JSON list of C-alpha atoms in Angstrom, two decimals:
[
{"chain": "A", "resi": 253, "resn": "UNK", "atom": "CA", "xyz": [0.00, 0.00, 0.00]},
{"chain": "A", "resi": 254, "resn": "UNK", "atom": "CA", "xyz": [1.51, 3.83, -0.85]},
{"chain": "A", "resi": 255, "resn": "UNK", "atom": "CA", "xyz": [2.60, 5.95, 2.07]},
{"chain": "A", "resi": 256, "resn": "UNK", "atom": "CA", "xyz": [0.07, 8.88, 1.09]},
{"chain": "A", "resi": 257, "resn": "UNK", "atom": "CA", "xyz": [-3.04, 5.56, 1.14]},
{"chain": "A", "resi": 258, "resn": "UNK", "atom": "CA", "xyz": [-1.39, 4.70, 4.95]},
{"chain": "A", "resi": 259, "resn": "UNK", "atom": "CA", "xyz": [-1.29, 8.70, 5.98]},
{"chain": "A", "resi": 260, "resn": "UNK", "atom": "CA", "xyz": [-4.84, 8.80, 4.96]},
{"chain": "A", "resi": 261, "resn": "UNK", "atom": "CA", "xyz": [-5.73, 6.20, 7.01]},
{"chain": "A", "resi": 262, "resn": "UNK", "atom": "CA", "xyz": [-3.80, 7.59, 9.70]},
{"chain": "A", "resi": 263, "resn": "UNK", "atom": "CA", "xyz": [-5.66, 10.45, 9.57]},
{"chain": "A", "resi": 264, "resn": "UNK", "atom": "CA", "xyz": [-8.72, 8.77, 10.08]},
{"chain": "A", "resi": 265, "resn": "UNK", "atom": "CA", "xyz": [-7.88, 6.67, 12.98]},
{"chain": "A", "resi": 266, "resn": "UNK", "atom": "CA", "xyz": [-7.31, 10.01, 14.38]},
{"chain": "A", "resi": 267, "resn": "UNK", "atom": "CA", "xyz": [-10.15, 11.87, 13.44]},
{"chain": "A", "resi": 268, "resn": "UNK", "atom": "CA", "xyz": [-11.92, 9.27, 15.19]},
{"chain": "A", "resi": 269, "resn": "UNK", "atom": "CA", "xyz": [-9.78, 9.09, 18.65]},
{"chain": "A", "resi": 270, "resn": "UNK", "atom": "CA", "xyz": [-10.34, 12.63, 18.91]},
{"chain": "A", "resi": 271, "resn": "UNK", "atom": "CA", "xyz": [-14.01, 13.60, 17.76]},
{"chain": "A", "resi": 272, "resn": "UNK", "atom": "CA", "xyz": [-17.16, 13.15, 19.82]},
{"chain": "A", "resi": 273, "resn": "UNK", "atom": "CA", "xyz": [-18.64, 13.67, 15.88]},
{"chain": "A", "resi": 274, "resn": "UNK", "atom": "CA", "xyz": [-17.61, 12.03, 12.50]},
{"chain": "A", "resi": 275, "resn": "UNK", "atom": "CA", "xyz": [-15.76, 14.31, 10.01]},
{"chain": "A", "resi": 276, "resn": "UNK", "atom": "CA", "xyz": [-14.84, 13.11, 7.01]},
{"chain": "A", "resi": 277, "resn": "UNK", "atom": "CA", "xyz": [-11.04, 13.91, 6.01]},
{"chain": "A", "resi": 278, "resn": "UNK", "atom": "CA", "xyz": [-11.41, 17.37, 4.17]},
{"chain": "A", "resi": 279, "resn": "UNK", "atom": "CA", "xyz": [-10.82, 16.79, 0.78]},
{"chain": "A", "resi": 280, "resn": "UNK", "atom": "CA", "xyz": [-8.42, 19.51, 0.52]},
{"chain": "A", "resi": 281, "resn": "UNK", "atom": "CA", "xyz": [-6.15, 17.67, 2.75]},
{"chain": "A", "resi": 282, "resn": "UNK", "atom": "CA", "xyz": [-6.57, 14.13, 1.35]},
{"chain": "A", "resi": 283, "resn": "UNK", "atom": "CA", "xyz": [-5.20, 15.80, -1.86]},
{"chain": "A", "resi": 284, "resn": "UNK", "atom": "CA", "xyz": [-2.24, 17.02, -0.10]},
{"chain": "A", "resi": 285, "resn": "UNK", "atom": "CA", "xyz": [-1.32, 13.62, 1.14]},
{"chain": "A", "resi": 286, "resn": "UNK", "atom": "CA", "xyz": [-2.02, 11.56, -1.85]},
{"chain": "A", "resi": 287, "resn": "UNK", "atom": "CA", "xyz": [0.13, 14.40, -4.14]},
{"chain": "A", "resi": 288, "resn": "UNK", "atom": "CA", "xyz": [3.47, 15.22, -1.51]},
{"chain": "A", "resi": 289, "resn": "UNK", "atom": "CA", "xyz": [2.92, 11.74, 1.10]},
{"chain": "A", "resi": 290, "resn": "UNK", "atom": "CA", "xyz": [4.39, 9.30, -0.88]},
{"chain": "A", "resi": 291, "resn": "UNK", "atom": "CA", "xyz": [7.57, 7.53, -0.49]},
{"chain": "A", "resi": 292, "resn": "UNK", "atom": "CA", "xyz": [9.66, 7.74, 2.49]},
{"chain": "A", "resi": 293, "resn": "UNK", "atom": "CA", "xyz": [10.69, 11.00, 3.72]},
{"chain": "A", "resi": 294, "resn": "UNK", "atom": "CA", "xyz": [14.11, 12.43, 5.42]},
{"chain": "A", "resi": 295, "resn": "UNK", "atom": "CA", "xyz": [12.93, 15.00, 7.23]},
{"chain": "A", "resi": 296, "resn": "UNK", "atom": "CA", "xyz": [9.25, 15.64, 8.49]},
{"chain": "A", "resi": 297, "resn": "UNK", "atom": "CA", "xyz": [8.27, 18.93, 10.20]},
{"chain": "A", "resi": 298, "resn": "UNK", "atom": "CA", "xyz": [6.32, 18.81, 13.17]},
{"chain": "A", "resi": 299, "resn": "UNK", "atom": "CA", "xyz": [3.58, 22.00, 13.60]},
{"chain": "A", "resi": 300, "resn": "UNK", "atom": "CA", "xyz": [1.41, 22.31, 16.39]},
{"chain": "A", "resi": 301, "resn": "UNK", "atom": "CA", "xyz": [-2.46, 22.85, 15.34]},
{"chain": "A", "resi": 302, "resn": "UNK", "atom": "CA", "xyz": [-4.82, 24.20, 12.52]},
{"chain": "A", "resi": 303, "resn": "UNK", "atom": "CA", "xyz": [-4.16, 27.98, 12.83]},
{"chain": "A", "resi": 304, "resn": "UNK", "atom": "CA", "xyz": [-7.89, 29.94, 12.09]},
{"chain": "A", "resi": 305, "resn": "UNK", "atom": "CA", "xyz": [-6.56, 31.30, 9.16]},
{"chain": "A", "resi": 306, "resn": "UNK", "atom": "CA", "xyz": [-4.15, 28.68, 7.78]},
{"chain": "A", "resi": 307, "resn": "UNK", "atom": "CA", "xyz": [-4.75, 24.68, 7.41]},
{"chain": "A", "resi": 308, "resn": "UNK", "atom": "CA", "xyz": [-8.34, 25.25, 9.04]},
{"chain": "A", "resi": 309, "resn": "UNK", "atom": "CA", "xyz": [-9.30, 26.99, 5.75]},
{"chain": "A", "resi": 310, "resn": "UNK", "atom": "CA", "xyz": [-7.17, 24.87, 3.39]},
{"chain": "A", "resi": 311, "resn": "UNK", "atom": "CA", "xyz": [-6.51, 21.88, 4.73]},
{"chain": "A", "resi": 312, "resn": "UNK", "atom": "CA", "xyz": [-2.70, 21.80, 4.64]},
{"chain": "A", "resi": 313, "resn": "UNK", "atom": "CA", "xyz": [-0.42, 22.31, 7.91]},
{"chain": "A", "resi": 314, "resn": "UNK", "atom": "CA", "xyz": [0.39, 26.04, 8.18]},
{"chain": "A", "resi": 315, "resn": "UNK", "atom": "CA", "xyz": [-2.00, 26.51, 5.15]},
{"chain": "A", "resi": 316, "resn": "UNK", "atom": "CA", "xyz": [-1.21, 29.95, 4.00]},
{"chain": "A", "resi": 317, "resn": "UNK", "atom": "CA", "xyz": [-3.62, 30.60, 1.26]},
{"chain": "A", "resi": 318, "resn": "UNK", "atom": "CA", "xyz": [-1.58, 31.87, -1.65]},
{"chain": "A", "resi": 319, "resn": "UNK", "atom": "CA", "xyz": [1.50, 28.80, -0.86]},
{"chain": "A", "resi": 320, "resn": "UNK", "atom": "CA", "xyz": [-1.48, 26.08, -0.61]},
{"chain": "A", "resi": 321, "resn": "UNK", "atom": "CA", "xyz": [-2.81, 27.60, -4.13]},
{"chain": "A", "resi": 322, "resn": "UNK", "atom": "CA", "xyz": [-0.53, 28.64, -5.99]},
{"chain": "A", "resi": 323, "resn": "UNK", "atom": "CA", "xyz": [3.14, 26.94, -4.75]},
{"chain": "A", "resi": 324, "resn": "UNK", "atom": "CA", "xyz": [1.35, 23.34, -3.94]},
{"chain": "A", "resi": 325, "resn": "UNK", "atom": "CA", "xyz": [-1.10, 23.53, -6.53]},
{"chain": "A", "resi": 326, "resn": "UNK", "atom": "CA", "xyz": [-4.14, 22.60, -4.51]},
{"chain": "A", "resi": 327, "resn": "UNK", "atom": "CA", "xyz": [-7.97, 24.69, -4.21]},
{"chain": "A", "resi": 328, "resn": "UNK", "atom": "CA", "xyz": [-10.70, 22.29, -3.30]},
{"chain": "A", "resi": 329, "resn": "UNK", "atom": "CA", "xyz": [-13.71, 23.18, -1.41]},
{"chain": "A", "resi": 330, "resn": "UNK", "atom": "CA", "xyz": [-13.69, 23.57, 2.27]},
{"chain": "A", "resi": 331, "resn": "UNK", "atom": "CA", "xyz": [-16.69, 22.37, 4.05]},
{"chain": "A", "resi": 332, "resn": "UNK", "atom": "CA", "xyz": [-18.07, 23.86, 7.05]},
{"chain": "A", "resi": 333, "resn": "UNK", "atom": "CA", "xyz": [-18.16, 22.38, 10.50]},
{"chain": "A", "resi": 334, "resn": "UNK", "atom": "CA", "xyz": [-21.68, 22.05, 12.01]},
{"chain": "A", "resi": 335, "resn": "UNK", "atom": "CA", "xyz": [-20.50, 23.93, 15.03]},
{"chain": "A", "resi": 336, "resn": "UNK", "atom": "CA", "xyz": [-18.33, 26.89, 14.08]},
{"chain": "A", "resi": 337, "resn": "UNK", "atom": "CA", "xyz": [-17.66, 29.82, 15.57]},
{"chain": "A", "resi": 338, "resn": "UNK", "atom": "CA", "xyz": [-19.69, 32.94, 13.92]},
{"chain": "A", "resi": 339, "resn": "UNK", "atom": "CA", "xyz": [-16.52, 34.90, 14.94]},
{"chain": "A", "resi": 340, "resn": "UNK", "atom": "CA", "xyz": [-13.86, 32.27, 12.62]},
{"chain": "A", "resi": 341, "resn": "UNK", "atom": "CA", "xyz": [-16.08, 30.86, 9.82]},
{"chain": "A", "resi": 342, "resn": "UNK", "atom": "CA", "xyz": [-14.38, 29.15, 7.89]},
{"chain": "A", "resi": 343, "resn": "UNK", "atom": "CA", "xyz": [-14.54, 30.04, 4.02]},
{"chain": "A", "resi": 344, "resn": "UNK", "atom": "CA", "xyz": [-12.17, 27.93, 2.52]},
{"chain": "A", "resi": 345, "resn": "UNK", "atom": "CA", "xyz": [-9.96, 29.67, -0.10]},
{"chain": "A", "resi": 346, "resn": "UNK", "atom": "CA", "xyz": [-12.22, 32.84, -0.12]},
{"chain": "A", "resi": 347, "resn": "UNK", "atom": "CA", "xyz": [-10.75, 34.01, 3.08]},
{"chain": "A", "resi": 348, "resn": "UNK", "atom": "CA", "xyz": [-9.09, 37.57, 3.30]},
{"chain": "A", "resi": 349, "resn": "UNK", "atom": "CA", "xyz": [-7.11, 36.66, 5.59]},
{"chain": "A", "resi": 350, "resn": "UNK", "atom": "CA", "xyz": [-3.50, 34.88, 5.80]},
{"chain": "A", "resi": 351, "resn": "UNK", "atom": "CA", "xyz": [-1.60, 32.93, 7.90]},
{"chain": "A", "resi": 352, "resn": "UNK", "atom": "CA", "xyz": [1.81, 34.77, 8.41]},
{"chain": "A", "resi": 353, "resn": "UNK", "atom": "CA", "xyz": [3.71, 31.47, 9.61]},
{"chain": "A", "resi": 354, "resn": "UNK", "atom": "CA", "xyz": [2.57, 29.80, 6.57]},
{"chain": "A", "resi": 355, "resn": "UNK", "atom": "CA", "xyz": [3.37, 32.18, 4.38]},
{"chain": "A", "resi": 356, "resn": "UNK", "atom": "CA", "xyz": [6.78, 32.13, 5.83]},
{"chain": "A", "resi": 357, "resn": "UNK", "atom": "CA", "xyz": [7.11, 28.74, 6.11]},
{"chain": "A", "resi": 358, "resn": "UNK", "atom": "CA", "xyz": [6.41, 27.65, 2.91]},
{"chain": "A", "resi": 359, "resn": "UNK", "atom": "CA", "xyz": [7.90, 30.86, 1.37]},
{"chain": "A", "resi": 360, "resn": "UNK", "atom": "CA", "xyz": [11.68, 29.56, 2.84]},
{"chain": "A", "resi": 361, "resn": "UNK", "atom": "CA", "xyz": [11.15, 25.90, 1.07]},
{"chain": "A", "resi": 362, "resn": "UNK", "atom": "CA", "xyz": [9.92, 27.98, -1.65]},
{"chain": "A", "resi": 363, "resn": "UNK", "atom": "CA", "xyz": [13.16, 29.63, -2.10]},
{"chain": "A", "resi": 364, "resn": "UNK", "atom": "CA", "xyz": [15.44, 26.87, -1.58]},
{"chain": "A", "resi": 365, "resn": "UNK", "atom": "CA", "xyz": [13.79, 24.02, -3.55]},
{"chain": "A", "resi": 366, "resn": "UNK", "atom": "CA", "xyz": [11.91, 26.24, -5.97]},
{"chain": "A", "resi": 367, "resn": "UNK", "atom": "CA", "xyz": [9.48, 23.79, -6.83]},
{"chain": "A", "resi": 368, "resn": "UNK", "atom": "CA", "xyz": [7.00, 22.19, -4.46]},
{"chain": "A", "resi": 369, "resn": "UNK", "atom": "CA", "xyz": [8.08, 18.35, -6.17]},
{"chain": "A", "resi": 370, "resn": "UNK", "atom": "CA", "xyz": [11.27, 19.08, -5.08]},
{"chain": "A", "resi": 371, "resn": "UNK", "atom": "CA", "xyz": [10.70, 19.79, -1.47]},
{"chain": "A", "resi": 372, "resn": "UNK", "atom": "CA", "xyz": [8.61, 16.94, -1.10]},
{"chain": "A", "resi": 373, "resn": "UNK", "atom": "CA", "xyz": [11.58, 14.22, -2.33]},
{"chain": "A", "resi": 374, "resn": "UNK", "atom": "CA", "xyz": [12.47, 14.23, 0.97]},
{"chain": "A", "resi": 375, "resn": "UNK", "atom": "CA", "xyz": [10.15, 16.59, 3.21]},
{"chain": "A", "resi": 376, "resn": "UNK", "atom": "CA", "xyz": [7.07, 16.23, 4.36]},
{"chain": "A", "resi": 377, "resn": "UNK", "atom": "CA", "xyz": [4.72, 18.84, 7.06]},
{"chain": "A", "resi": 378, "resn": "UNK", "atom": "CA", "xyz": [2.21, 17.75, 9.37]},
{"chain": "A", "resi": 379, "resn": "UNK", "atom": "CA", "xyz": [0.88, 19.33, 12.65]},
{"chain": "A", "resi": 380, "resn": "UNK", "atom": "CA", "xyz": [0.66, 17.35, 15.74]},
{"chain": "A", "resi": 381, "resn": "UNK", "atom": "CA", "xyz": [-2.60, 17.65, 16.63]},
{"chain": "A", "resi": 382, "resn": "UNK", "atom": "CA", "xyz": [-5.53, 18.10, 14.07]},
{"chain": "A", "resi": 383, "resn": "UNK", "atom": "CA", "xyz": [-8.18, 20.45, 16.47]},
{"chain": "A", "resi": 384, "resn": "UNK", "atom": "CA", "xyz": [-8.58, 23.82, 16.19]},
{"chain": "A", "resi": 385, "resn": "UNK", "atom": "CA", "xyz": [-10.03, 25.03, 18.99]},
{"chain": "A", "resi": 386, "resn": "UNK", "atom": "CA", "xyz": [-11.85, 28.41, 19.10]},
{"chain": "A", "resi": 387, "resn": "UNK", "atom": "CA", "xyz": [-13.24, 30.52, 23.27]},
{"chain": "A", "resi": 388, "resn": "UNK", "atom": "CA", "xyz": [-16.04, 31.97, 23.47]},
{"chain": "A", "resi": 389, "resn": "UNK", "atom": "CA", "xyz": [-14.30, 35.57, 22.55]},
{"chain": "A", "resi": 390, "resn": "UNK", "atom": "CA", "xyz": [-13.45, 34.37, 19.32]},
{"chain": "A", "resi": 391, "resn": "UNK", "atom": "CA", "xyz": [-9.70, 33.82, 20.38]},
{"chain": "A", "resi": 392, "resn": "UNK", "atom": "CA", "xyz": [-7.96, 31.20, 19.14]},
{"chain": "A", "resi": 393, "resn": "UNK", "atom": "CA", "xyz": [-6.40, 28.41, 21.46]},
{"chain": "A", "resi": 394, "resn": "UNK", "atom": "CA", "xyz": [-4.03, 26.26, 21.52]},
{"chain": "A", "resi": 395, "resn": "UNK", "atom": "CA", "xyz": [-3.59, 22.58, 22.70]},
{"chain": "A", "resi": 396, "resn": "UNK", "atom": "CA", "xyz": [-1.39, 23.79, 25.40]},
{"chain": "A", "resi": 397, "resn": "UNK", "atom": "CA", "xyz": [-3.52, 26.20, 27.23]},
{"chain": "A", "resi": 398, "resn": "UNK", "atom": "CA", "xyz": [-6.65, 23.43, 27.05]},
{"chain": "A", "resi": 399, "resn": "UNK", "atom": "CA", "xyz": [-7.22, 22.02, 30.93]},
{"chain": "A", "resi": 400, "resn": "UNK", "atom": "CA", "xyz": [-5.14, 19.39, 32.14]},
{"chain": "A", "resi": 401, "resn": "UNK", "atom": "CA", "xyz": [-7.81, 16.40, 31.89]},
{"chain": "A", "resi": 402, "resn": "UNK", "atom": "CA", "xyz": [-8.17, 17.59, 27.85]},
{"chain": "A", "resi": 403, "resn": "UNK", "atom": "CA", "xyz": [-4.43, 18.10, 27.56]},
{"chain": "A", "resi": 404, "resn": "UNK", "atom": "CA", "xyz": [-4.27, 14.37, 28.49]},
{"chain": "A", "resi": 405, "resn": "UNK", "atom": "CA", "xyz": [-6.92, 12.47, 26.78]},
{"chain": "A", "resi": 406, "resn": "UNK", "atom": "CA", "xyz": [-6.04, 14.39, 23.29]},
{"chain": "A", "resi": 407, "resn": "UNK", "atom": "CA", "xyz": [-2.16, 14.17, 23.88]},
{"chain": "A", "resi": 408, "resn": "UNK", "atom": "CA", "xyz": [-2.15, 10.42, 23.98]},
{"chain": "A", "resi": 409, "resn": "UNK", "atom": "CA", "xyz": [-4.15, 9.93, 20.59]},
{"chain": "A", "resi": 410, "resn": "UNK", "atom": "CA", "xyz": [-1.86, 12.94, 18.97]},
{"chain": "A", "resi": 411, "resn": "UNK", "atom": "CA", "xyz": [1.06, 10.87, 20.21]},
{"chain": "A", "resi": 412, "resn": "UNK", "atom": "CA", "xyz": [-0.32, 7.68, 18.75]},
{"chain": "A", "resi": 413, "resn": "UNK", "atom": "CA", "xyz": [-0.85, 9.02, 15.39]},
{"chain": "A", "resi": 414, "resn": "UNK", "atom": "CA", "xyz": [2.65, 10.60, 15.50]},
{"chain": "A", "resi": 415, "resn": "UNK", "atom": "CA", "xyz": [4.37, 7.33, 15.77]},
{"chain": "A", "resi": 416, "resn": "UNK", "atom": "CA", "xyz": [2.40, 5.80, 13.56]},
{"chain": "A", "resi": 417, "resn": "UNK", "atom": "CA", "xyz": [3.46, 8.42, 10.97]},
{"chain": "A", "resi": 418, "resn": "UNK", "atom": "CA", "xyz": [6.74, 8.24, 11.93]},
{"chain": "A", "resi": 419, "resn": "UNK", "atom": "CA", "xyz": [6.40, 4.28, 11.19]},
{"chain": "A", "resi": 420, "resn": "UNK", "atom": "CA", "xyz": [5.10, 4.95, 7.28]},
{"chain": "A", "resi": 421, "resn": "UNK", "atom": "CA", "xyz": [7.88, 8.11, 6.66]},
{"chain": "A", "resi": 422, "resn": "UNK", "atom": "CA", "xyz": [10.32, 6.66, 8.34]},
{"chain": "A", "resi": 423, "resn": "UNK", "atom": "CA", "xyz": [11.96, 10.04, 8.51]},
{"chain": "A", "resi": 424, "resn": "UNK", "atom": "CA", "xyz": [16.26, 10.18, 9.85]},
{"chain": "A", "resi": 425, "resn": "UNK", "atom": "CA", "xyz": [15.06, 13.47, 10.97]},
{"chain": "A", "resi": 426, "resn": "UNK", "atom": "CA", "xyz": [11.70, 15.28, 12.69]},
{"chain": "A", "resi": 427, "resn": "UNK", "atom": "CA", "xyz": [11.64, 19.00, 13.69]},
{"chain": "A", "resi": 428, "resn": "UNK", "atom": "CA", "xyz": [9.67, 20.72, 15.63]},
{"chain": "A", "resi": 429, "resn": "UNK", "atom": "CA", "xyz": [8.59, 23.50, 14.29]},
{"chain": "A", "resi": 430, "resn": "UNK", "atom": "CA", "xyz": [8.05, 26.22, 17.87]},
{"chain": "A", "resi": 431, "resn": "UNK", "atom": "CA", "xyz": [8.85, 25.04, 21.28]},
{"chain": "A", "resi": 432, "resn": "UNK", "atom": "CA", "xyz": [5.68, 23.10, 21.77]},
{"chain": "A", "resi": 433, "resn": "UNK", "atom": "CA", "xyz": [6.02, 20.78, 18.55]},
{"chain": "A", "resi": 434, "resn": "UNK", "atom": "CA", "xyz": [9.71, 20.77, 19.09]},
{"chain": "A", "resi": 435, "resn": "UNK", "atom": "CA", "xyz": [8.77, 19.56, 23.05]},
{"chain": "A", "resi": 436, "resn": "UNK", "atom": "CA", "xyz": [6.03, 16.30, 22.13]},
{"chain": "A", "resi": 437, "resn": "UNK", "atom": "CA", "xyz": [8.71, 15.39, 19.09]},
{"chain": "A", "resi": 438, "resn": "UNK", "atom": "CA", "xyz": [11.31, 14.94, 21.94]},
{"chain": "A", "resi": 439, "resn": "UNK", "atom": "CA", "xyz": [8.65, 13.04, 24.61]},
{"chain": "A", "resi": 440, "resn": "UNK", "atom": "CA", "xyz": [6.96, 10.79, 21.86]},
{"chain": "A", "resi": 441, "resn": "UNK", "atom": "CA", "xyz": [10.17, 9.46, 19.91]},
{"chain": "A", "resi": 442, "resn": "UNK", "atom": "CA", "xyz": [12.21, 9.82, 23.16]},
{"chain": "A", "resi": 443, "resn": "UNK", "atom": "CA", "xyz": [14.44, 6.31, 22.85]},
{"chain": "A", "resi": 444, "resn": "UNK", "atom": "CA", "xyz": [14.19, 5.65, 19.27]},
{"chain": "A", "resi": 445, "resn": "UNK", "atom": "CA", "xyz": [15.10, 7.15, 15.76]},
{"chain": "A", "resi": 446, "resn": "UNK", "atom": "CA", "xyz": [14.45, 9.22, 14.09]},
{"chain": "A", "resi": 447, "resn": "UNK", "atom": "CA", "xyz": [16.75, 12.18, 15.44]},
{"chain": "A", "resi": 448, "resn": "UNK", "atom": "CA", "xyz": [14.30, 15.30, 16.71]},
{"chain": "A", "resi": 449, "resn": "UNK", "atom": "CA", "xyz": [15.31, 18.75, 15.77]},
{"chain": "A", "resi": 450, "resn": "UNK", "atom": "CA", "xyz": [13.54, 22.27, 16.93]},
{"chain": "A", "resi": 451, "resn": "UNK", "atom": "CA", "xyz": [13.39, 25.28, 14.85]},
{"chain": "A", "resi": 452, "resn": "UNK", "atom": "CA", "xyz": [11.71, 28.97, 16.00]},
{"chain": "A", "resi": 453, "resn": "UNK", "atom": "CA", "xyz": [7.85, 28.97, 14.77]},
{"chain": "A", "resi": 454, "resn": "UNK", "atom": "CA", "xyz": [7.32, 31.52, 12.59]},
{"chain": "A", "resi": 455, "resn": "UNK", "atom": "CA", "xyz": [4.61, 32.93, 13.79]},
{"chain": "A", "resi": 456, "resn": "UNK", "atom": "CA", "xyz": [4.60, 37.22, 13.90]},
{"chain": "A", "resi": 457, "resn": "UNK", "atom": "CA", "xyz": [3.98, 36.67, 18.03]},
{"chain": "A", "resi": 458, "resn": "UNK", "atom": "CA", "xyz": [7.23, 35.12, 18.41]},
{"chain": "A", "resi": 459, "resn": "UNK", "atom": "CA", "xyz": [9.36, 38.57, 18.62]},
{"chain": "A", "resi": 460, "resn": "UNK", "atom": "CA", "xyz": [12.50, 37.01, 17.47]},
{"chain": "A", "resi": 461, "resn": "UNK", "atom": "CA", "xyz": [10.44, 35.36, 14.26]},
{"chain": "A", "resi": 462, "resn": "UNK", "atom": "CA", "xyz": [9.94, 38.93, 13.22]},
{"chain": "A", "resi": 463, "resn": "UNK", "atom": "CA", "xyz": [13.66, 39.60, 11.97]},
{"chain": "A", "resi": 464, "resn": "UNK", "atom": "CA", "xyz": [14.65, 37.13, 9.19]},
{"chain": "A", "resi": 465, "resn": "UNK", "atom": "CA", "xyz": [13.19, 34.08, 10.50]},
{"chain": "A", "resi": 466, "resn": "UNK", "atom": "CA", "xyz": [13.66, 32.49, 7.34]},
{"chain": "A", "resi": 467, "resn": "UNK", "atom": "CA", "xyz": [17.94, 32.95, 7.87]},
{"chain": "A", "resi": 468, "resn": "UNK", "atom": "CA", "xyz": [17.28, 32.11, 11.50]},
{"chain": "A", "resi": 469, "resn": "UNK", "atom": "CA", "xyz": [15.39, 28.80, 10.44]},
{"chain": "A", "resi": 470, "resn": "UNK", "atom": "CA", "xyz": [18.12, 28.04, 7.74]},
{"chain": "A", "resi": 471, "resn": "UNK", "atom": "CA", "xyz": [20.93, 28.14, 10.40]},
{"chain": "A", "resi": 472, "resn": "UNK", "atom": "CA", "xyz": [19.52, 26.47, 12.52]},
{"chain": "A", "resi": 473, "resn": "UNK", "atom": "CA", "xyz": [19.31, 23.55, 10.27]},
{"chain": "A", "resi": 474, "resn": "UNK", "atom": "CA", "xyz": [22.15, 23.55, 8.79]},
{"chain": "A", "resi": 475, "resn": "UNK", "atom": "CA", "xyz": [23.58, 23.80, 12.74]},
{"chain": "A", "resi": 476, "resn": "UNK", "atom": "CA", "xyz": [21.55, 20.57, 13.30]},
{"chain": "A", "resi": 477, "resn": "UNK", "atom": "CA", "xyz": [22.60, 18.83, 9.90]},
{"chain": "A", "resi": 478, "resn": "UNK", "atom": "CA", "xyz": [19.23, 18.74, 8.77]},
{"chain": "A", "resi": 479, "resn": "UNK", "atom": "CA", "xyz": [20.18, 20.61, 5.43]},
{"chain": "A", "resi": 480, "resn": "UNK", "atom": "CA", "xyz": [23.81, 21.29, 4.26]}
]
């Protein structure tokens, strides 16, 4: 069976440790693991969570619109959740609004392997856990502000799934991409390959992501012998 058919499956084993409800794997991201998951990878980068504005609109970890579109080559249709927030709707590829990690995220691979088929010879992105959770305000949060008894329960499915994709890439290397990723990379593949990396998260509320974090995330790498 291909990798991207055993990712898919992953992701529905998942889907279903962690929903009280049935959701079908958005379409969007089936197409992004059937078109980059094949094959084994080197390195696989860790994120945390759908941001509100990235892969909860497209589908694709730290799913900046225009690098989903127009560097990956995937638009599909977004459907809604039964549930969601009037305050974060999501609207697919219509949104106004983008996801600065992504956008520099995907803009660095960009750069160095100019095309998205060349990235993915070797790379592959996924995020940790596949919730995004929304307060009452509006405000996003993230796994690591949810209450301890949550924390727990969802960690140990997101933990389960990671190893299991670990098992089909078969990556020498996973980085964390922020301290949290970086932090359940370390505790979930603690006494066996592959080798765990961490680089900053790009996200604009990291202060020191907001001055090159692209040269900061390259030298890091190269520090770790990720990339040469």
């Amino acid at each position: 069976m291909a990798t991207s058919d055993l990712l898919i499956i992953a992701a529905k084993r998942l889907r279903d440790a962690v929903a009280e409800m049935r959701f079908a794997v958005p379409r969007a991201h089936e197409v992004y693991l059937r078109r980059y998951g094949n094959g084994h990878k080197r390195v696989l980068f860790l994120g945390m969570n759908p941001g509100p504005f990235g892969m909860t609109q497209t589908g694709v970890p730290f799913g900046q619109i225009a690098a989903v579109r127009d560097w990956l080559g995937i638009q599909a249709r977004i459907h809604h959740s039964p549930d969601e927030h009037p305050k974060r709707p999501v609207m697919g590829f219509d949104c106004p609004r983008s996801e600065i990690s992504g956008q520099r995220l995907w803009g660095l691979f960009a750069r160095r392997f100019g095309s998205a088929e060349t990235f993915f010879q070797e790379h592959m992105v996924m995020n940790y856990c596949p919730l995004a959770f929304c307060e009452e305000s509006g405000r996003n949060r993230t796994p690591d502000k949810l209450p301890a008894k949550e924390r727990t329960a969802l960690f140990a499915a997101c933990d389960d799934h990671l190893r299991e994709i670990v098992r089909i890439l078969e990556p020498e290397w996973l980085v964390g991409v922020g301290d949290f990723a970086g932090k359940r990379a370390r505790e979930v593949i603690a006494n066996s390959p592959p080798r765990v990396g961490q680089i900053l998260h790009p996200s604009p509320a990291c202060p020191a992501s907001n001055n090159n974090w692209a040269a900061i995330a390259t030298t890091r790498l190269r520090d770790l012998g990720v990339w040469k």
